[in-house]
PDB file of C-alpha atoms in Angstrom:
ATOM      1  CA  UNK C 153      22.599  35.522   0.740  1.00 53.00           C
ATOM      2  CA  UNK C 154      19.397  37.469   0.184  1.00 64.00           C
ATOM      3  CA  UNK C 155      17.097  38.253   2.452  1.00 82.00           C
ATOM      4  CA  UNK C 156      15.319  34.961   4.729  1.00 88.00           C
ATOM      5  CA  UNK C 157      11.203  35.549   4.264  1.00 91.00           C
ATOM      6  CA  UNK C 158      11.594  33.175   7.417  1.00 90.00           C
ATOM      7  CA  UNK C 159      11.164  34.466  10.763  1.00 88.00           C
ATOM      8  CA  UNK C 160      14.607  35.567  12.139  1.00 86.00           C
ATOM      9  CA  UNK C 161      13.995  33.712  15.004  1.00 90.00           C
ATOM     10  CA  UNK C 162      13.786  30.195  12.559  1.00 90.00           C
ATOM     11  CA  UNK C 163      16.114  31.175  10.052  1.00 89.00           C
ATOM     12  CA  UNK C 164      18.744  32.050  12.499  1.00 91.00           C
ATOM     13  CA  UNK C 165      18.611  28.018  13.824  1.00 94.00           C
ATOM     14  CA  UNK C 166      18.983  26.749  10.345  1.00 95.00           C
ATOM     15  CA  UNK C 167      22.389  25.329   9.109  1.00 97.00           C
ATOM     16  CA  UNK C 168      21.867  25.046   5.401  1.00 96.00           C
ATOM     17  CA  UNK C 169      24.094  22.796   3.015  1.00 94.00           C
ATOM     18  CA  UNK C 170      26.313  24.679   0.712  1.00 96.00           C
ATOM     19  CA  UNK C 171      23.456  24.944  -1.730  1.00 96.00           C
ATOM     20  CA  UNK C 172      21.750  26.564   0.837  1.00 94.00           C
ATOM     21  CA  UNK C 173      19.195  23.436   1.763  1.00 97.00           C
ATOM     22  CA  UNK C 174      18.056  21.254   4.197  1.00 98.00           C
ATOM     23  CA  UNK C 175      16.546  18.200   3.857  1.00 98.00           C
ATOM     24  CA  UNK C 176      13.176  17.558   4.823  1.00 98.00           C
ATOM     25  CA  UNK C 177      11.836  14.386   6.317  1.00 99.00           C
ATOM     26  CA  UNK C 178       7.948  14.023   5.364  1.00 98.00           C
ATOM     27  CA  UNK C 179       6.120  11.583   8.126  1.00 98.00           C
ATOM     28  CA  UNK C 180       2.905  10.528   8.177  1.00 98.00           C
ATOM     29  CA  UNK C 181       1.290  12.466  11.652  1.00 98.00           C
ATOM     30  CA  UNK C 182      -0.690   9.686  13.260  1.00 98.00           C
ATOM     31  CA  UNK C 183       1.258   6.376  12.210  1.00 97.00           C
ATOM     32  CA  UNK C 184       4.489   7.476  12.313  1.00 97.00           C
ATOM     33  CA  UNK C 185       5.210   6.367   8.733  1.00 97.00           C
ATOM     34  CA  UNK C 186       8.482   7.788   7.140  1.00 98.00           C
ATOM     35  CA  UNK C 187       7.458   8.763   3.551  1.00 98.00           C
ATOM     36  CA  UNK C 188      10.065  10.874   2.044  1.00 97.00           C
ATOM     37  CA  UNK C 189      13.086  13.024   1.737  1.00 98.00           C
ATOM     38  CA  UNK C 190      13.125  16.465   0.113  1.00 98.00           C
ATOM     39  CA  UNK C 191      15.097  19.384  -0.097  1.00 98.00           C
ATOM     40  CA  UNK C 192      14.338  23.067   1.222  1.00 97.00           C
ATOM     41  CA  UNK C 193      15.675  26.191   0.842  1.00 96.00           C
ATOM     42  CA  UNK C 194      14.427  29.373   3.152  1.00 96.00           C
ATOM     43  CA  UNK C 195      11.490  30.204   0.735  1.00 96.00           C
ATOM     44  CA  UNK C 196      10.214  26.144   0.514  1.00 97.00           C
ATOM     45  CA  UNK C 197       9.850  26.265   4.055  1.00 97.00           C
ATOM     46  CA  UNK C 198       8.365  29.543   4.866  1.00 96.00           C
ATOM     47  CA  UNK C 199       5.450  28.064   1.826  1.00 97.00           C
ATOM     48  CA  UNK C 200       5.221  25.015   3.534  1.00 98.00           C
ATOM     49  CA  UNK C 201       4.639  27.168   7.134  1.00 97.00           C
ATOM     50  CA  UNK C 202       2.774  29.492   5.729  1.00 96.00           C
ATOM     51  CA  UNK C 203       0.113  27.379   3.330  1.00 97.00           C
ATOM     52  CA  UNK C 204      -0.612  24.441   4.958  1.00 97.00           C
ATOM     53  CA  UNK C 205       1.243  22.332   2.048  1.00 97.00           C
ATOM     54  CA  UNK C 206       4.620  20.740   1.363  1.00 98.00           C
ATOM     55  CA  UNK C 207       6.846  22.533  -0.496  1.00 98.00           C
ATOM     56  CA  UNK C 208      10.091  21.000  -1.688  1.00 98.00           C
ATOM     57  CA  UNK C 209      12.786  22.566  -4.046  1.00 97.00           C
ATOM     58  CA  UNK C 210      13.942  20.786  -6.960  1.00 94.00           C
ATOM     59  CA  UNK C 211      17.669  20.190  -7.466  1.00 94.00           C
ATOM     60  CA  UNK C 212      17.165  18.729 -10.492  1.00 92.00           C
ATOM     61  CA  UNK C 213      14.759  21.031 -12.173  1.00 93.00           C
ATOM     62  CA  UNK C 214      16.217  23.706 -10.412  1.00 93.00           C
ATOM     63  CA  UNK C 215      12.282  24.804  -9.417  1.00 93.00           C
ATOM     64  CA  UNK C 216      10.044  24.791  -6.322  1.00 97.00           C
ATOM     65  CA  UNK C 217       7.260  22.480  -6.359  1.00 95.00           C
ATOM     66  CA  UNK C 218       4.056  21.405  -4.167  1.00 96.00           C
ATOM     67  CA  UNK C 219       3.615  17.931  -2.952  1.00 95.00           C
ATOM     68  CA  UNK C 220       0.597  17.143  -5.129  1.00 92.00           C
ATOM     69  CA  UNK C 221       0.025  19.913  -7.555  1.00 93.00           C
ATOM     70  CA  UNK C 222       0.516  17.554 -10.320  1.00 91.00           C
ATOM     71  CA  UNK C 223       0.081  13.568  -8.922  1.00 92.00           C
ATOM     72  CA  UNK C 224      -3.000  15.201  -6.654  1.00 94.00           C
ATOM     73  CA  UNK C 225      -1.161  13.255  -3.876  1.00 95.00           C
ATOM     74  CA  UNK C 226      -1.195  16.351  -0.729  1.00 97.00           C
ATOM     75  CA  UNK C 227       0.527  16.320   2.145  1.00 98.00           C
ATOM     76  CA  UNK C 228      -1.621  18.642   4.238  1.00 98.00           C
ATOM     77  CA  UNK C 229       1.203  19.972   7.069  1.00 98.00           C
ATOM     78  CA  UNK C 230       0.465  18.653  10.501  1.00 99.00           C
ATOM     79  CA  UNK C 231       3.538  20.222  12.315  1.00 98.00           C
ATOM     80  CA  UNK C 232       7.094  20.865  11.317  1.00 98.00           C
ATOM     81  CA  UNK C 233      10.151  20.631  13.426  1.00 97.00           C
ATOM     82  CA  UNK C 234      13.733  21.564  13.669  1.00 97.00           C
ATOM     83  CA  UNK C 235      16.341  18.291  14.642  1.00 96.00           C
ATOM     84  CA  UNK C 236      18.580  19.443  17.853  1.00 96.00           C
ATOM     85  CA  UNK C 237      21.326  20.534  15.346  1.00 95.00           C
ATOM     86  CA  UNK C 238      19.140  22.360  12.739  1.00 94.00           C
ATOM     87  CA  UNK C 239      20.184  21.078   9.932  1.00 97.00           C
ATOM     88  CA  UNK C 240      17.220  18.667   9.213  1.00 98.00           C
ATOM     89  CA  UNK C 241      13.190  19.559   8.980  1.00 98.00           C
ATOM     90  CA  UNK C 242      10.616  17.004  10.113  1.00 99.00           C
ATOM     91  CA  UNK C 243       7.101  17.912   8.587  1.00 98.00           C
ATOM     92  CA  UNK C 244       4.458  16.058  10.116  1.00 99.00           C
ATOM     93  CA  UNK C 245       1.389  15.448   7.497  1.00 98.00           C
ATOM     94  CA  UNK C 246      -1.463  13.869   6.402  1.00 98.00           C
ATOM     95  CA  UNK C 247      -0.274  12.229   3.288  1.00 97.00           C
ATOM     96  CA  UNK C 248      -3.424  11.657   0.695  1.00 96.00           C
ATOM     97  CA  UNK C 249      -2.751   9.056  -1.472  1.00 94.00           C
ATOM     98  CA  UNK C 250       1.106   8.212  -2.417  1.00 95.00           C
ATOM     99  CA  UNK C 251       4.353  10.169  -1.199  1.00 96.00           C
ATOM    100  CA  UNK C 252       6.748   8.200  -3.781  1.00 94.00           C
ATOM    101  CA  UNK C 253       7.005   9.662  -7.349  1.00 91.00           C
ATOM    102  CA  UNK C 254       6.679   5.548  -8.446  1.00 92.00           C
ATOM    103  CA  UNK C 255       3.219   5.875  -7.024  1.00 92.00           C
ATOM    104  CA  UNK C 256       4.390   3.607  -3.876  1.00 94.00           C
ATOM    105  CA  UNK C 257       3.155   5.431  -0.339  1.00 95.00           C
ATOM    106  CA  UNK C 258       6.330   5.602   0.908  1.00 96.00           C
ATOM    107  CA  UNK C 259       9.417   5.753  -0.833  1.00 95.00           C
ATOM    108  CA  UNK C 260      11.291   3.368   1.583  1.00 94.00           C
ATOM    109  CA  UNK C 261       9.662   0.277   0.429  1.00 89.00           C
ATOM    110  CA  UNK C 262      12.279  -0.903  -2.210  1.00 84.00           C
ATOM    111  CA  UNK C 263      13.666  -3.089   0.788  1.00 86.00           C
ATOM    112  CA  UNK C 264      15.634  -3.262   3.202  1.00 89.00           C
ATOM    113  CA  UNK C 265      19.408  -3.768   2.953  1.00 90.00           C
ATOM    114  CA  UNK C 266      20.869  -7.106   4.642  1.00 89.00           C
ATOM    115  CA  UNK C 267      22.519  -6.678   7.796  1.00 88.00           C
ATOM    116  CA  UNK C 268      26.279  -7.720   8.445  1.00 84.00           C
ATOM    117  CA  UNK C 269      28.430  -8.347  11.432  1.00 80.00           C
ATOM    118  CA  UNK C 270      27.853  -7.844  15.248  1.00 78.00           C
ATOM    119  CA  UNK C 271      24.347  -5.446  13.871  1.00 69.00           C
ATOM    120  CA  UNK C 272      22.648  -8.832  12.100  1.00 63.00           C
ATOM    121  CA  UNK C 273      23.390 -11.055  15.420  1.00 61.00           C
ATOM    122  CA  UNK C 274      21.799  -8.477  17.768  1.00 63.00           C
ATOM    123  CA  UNK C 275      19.135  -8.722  14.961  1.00 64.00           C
ATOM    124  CA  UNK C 276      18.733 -12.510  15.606  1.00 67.00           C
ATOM    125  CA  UNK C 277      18.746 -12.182  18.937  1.00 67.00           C
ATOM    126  CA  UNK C 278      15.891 -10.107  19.196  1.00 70.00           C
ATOM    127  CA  UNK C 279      14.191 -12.284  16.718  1.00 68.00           C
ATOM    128  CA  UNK C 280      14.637 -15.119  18.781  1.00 69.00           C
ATOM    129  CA  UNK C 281      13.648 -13.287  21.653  1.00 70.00           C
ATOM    130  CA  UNK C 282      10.449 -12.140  20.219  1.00 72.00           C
ATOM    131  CA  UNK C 283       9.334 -15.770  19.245  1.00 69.00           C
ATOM    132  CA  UNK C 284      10.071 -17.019  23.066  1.00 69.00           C
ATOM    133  CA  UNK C 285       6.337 -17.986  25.151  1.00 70.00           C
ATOM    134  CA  UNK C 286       6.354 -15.416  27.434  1.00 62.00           C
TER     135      UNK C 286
END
C-alpha cells in the first residue's frame, strides 16, 4: 500500500475494506438528518479534512469526486469522526440543497421496510404507548 497522505496518527485507526475503503456516513450537523453513504479511500478523506468539502471515491467510475462539483449540491464539512472500531467515517455537514443523486435530500426516503416478528410488536407497543393521555 502506498504511502497514507493521512496523519499517521488517523491512518493508523483506520480498518479499510479489501478495496482499501471505508464507508462514510454524511449527516446533516444541526438536525441530525442521515443523508448518505459513500466510500473513502486514504486520499478522499485527507480532501475532505483538508478542504472543507466531501470527498467520496467512486467504485463505479473508479474516480474521486466532490459532493457538489457537478449537482452544485455542497456539503460544507462540519466535523468528521471515527466509529469505536474504525472502520466507518461520520462527516458532519451542512448539506446545501439535495444529498441523493435522484435530487431527494436524503437518500433514505424510498421507505421504510415493514417490520416482522417480536421487532413490529415492540413497534406497536410503543405506538400505543405514545397515543395514551398522559
Amino acid at each position: 500500500m502506498p504511502r497514507s497522505p493521512l496523519d499517521p496518527a488517523v491512518a493508523a485507526r483506520l480498518r479499510r475494506n479489501p478495496d482499501g475503503l471505508v464507508p462514510a456516513v454524511a449527516q446533516q450537523y444541526d438536525t441530525g438528518e442521515v443523508l448518505m453513504l459513500g466510500w473513502m479511500d486514504d486520499e478522499a478523506l485527507h480532501r475532505t479534512l483538508t478542504t472543507g468539502r466531501c470527498t467520496y471515491w467512486s467504485r463505479s467510475r473508479g474516480e474521486y469526486w466532490v459532493k457538489g462539483d457537478t449537482s452544485g449540491h455542497v456539503q460544507h464539512v462540519k466535523s468528521v469522526s471515527l466509529d469505536c472500531d474504525g472502520d466507518t467515517v461520520l462527516v458532519r455537514v451542512d448539506q446545501v440543497g439535495a444529498a441523493c443523486h435522484t435530487g431527494d435530500r436524503t437518500c433514505f426516503d424510498a421507505g421504510e421496510l415493514p417490520l416482522r416478528g417480536p421487532v413490529d410488536r415492540g413497534r406497536e407497543q410503543d405506538r400505543e404507548q405514545e397515543s395514551r393521555p398522559v
